[in-house]
Coordinates of C-alpha atoms in Angstrom, one line a residue:
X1 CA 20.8 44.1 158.3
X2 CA 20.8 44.4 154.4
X3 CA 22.8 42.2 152.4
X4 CA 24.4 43.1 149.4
X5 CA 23.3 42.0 146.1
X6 CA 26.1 40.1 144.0
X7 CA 24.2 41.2 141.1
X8 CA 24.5 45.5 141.9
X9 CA 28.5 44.9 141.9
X10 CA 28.0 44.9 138.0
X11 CA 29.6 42.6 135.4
X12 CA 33.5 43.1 137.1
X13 CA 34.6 44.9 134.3
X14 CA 36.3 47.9 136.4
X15 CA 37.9 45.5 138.8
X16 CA 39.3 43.5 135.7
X17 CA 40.3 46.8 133.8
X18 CA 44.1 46.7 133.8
X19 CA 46.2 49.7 135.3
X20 CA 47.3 52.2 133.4
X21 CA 51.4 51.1 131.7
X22 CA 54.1 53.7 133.8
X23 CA 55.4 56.2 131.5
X24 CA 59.2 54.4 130.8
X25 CA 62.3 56.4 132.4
X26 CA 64.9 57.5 129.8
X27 CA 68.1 56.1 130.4
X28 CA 69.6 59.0 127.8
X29 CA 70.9 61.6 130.9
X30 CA 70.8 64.5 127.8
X31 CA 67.5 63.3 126.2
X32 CA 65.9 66.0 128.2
X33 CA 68.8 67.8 128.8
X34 CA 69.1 71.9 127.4
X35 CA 71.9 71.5 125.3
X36 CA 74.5 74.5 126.2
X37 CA 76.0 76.6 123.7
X38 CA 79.6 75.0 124.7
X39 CA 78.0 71.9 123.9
X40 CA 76.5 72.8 120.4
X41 CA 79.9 74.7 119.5
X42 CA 81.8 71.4 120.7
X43 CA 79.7 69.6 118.4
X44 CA 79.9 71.6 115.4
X45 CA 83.9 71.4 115.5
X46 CA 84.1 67.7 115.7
X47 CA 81.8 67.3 112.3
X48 CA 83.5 70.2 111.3
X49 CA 86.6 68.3 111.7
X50 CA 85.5 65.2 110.7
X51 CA 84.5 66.6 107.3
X52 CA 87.4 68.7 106.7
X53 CA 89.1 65.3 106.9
X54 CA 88.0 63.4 104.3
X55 CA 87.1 66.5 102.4
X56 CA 91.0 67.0 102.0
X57 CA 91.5 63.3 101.2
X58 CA 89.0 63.3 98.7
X59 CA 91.1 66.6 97.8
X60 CA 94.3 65.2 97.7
X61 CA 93.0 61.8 95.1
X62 CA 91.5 64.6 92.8
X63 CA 94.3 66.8 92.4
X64 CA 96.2 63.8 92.0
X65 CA 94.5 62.4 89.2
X66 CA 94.0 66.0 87.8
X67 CA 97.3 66.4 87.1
X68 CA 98.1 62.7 85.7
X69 CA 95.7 62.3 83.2
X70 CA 97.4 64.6 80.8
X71 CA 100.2 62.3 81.0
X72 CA 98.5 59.0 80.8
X73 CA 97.1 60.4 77.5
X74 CA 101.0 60.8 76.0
X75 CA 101.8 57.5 77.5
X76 CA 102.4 55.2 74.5
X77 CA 102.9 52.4 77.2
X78 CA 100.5 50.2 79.1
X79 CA 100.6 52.3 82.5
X80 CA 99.7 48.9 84.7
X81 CA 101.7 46.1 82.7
X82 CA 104.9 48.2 81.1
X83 CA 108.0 47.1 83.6
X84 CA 110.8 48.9 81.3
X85 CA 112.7 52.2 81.4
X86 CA 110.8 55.7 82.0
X87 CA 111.3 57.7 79.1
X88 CA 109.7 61.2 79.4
X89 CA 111.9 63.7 76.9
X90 CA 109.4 63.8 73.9
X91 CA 106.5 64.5 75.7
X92 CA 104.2 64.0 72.8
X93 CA 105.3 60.3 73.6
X94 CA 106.0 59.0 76.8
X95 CA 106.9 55.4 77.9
X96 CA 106.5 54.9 81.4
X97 CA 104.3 52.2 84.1
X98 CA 104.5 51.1 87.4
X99 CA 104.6 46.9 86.9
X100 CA 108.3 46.9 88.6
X101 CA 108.1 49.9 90.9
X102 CA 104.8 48.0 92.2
X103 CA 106.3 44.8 93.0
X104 CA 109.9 46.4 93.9
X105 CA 107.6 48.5 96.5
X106 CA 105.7 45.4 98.1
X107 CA 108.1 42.8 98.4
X108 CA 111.0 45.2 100.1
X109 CA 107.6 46.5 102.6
X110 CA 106.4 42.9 103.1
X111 CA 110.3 41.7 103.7
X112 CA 110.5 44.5 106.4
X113 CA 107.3 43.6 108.1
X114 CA 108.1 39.8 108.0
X115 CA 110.8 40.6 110.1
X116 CA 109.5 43.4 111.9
X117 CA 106.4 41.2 113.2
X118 CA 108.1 38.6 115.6
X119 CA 110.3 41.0 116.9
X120 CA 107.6 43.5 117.9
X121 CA 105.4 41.2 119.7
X122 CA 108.6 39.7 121.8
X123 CA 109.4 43.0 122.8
X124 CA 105.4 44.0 123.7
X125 CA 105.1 40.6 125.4
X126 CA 108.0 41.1 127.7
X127 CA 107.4 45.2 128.4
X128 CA 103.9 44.0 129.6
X129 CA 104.3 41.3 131.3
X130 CA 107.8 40.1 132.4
X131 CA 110.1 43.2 132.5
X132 CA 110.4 44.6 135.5
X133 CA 108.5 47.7 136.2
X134 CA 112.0 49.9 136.6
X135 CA 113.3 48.2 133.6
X136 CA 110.8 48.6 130.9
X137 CA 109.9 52.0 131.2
X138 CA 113.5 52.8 130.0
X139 CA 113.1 50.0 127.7
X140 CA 110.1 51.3 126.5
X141 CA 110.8 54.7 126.1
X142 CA 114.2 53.5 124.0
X143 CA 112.2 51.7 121.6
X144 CA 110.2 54.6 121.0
X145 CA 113.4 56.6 119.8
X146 CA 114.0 54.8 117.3
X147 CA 111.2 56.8 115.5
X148 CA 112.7 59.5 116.0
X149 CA 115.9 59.1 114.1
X150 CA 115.8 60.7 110.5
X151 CA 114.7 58.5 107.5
X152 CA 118.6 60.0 106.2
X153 CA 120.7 58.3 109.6
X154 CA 118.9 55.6 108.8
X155 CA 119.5 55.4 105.2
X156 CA 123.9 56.6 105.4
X157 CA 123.6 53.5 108.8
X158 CA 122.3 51.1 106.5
X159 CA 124.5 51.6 104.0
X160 CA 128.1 52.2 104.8
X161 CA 127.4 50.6 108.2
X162 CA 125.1 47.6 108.2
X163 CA 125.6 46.5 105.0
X164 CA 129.4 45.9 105.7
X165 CA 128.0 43.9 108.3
X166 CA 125.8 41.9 106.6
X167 CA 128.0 41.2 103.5
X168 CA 129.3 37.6 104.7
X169 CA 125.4 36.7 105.5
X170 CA 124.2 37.8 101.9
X171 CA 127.1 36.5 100.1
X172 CA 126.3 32.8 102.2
X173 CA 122.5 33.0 101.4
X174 CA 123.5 33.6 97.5
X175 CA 125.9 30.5 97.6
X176 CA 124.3 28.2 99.2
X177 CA 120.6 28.9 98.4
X178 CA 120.5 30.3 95.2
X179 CA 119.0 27.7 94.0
X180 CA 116.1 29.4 95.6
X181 CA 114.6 32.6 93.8
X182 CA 114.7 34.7 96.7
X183 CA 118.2 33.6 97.4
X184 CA 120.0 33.9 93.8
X185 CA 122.0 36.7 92.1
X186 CA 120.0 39.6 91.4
X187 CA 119.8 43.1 89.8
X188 CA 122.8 44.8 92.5
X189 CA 125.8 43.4 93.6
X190 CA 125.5 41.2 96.8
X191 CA 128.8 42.3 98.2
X192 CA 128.1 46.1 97.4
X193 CA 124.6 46.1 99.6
X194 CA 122.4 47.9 97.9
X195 CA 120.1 45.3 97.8
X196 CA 116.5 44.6 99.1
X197 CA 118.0 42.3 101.4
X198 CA 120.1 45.5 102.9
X199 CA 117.2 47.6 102.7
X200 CA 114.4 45.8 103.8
X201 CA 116.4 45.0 107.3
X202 CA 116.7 49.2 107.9
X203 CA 113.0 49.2 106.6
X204 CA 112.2 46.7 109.4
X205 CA 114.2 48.8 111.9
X206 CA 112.1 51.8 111.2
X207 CA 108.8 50.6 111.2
X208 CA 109.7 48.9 114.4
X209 CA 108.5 51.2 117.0
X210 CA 105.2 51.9 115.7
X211 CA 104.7 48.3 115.8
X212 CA 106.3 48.0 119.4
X213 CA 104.0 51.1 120.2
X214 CA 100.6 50.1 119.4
X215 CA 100.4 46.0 120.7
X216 CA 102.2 47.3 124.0
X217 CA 99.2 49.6 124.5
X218 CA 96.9 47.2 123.5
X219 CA 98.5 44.5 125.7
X220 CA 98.2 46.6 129.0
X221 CA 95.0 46.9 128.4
X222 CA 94.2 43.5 128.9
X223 CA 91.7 43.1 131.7
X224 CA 93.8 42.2 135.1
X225 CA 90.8 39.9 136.2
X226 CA 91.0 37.9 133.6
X227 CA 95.0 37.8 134.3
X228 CA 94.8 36.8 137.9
X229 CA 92.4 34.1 137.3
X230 CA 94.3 32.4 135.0
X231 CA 96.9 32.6 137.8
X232 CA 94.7 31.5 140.1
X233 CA 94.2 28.3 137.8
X234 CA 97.6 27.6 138.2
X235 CA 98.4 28.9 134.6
X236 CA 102.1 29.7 133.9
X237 CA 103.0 33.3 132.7
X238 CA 103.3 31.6 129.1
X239 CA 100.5 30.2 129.8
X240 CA 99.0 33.2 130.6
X241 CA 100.4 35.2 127.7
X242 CA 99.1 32.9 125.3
X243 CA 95.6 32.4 126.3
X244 CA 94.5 35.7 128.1
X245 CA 97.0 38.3 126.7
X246 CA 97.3 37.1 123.0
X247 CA 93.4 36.5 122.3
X248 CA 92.9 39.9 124.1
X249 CA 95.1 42.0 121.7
X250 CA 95.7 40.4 118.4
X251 CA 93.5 43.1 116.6
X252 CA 95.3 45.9 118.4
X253 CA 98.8 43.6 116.8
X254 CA 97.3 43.2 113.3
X255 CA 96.2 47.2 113.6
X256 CA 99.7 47.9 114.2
X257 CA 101.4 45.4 112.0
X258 CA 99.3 47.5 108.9
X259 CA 100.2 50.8 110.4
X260 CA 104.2 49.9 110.3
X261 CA 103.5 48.3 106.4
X262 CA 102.1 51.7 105.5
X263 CA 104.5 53.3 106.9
X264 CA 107.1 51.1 104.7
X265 CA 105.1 51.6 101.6
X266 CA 105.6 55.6 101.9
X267 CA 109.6 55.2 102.9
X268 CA 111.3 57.7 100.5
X269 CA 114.7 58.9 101.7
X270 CA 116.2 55.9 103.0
X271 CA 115.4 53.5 100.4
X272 CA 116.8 56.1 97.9
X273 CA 120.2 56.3 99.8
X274 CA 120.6 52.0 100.0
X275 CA 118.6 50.8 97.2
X276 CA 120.4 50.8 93.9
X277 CA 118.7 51.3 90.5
X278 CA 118.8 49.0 87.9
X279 CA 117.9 49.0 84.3
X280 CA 116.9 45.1 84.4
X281 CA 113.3 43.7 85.2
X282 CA 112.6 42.8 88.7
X283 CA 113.2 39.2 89.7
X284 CA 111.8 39.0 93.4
X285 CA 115.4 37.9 94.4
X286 CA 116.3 39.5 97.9
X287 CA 119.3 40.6 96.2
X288 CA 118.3 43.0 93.8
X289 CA 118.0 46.3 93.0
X290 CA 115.7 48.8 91.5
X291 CA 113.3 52.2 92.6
X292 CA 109.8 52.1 95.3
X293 CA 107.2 54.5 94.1
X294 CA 108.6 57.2 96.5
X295 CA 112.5 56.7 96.0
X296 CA 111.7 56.9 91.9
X297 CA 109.3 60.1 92.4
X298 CA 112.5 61.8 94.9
X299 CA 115.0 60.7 92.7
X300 CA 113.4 62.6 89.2
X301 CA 112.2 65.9 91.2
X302 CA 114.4 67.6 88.5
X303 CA 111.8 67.0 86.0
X304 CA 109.0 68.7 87.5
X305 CA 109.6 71.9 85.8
X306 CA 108.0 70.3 83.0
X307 CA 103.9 69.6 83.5
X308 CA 103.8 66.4 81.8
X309 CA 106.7 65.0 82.9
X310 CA 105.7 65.8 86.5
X311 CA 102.4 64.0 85.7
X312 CA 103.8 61.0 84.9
X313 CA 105.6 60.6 88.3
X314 CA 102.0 61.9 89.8
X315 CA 100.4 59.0 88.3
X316 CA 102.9 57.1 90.1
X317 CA 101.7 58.7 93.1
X318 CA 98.5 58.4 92.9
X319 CA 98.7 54.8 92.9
X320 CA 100.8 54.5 96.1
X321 CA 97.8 57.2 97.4
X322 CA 95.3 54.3 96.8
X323 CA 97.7 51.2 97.8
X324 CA 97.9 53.0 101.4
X325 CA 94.2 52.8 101.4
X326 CA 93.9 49.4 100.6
X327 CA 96.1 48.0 103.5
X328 CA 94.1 50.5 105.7
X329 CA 91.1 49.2 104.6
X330 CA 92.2 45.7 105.2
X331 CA 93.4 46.6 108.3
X332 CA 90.0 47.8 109.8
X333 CA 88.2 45.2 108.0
X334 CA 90.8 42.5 110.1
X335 CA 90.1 44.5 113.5
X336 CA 86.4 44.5 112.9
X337 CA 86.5 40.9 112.2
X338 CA 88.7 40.1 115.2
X339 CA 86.2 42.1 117.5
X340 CA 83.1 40.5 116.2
X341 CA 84.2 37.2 117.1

């Protein structure tokens, strides 16, 4: 019998050699995929869409400030800091700003969405998760009509209806805390109710729903194991609510809280109707007066027959255009932030 020589089985290189790496699976289903003709079409109309989008924002701002520069130039004012009177007969010298309307615009949106806040979250916390099912799908659906009621009811109810109402609570506030700026006598008459006070309360009614709307959905969406073992635990519903629920949908809240506030900075026909206008400066007293960015610019549509006196109340505009943005913007930028964490 022969016996194999160690040596003839060579150095061991080919036994050593390492196999050959598998080529990886995709995990993309349509990375080899044909892409169909529906597909490509479907594609082409959502970036199509997409585009057309903020190619008609970007063509909104330009027209905007297209047509107020010529204005600005014939403003003999500061257009940021001036507070006074709009004067826009001579043309060839225009006094006009934005310092009240600004502030007159915030603090009545702000008001409204201080009060708005508390009440929206009650009623999303108890659609979702004590109302009985046969009782908040009424509810539900009852809160949603209140979006549907013209900007005019709201403004003719707030007026000759609530304001009525409210007289005894504003003329009580203004008596016995007017020692407190928000509190004292202001621009409009406290009895009369053409107030902020008046008006931010309708204005709080309004952008109720869409407050209502939004943390509702959010809140259902809040993942039912999570729920049931905090039941498990022994967790109260509270207990529930305020550990599971809460954590799960602030963003979707703080989303809708900035979708209702933009929807109170654009309010035009209802703030016209209650507010009153005043010829004094603005005192950020709950009881005055005085004209939003949109009542001023619906109030003065008799002057657009005349390009530069139009452009002035486009200037106007344009910055309520880019206010909207900016609480937008800080709206995402608090979602992404709440969804990083």
């Amino acid at each position: 019998m022969t016996i194999p020589n160690p040596a003839d089985a060579g150095s061991g290189e080919a036994l050593a050699s390492p196999f050959p790496e598998p080529t990886p699976i995709s995990t993309d289903p349509s990375r080899n995929a044909t892409e169909r003709p529906g597909d490509r079409i479907f594609r082409g109309l959502a970036q199509g869409s997409g585009i057309f989008v903020v190619a008609l924002i970007v063509a909104i701002g330009a027209f905007l400030l297209w047509r107020a520069i010529p204005a600005l130039a014939r403003n003999e004012e500061n257009f940021f800091l001036y507070g006074g009177n709009w004067v826009t007969t001579d043309t060839s010298a225009m006094h006009f700003g934005i310092f009240d309307l600004l502030q007159v615009t915030v603090f009545v949106s702000v008001f409204a969405l201080v009060l708005a806040m508390p009440v929206a979250l009650g009623i999303a916390i108890f659609l979702t998760q004590y109302a009985p099912r046969r009782v908040a799908g009424p509810l539900a659906y009852m809160v949603d009509l209140l979006a549907a009621v013209p900007s005019i009811i709201y403004g003719v109810w707030g007026l000759y209806v609530l304001a009525p109402v409210l007289k005894p609570v504003a003329l009580w506030l203004n008596q016995n805390l007017g020692w407190l700026f928000l509190f004292e006598t202001g621009t409009a008459s406290v009895a009369g109710g053409g107030t902020i006070f008046t008006a931010g309360i309708v204005l709080a009614v309004m952008i109720l729903p869409i407050i209502t709307a939004v943390t509702r959905e959010v809140f259902v969406q809040t993942p039912r194991g999570q729920v049931e073992a905090a039941l498990a635990l022994g967790a109260t519903r509270w207990e529930v609510v305020r550990t599971t629920v809460l954590p799960f949908g602030m963003s979707g809240y703080i989303s809708g809280a900035m979708l209702g506030l933009g929807r109170a900075l654009g309010e035009t026909i209802a703030l016209l109707i209650i507010l009153r206008g005043t010829q004094q400066a603005f005192g950020w007293s709950l009881f005055d007066g005085g004209y939003t960015f949109a009542s001023l610019i619906a109030a003065t549509a008799s002057e657009f027959n005349d390009q530069f006196k139009a452009g002035a109340y486009i200037a106007a505009g344009l910055v309520l255009f880019i206010l909207t943005f900016v609480v937008n913007s800080l709206a995402r930028a608090a979602v992404a932030g709440k969804s990083a964490k």
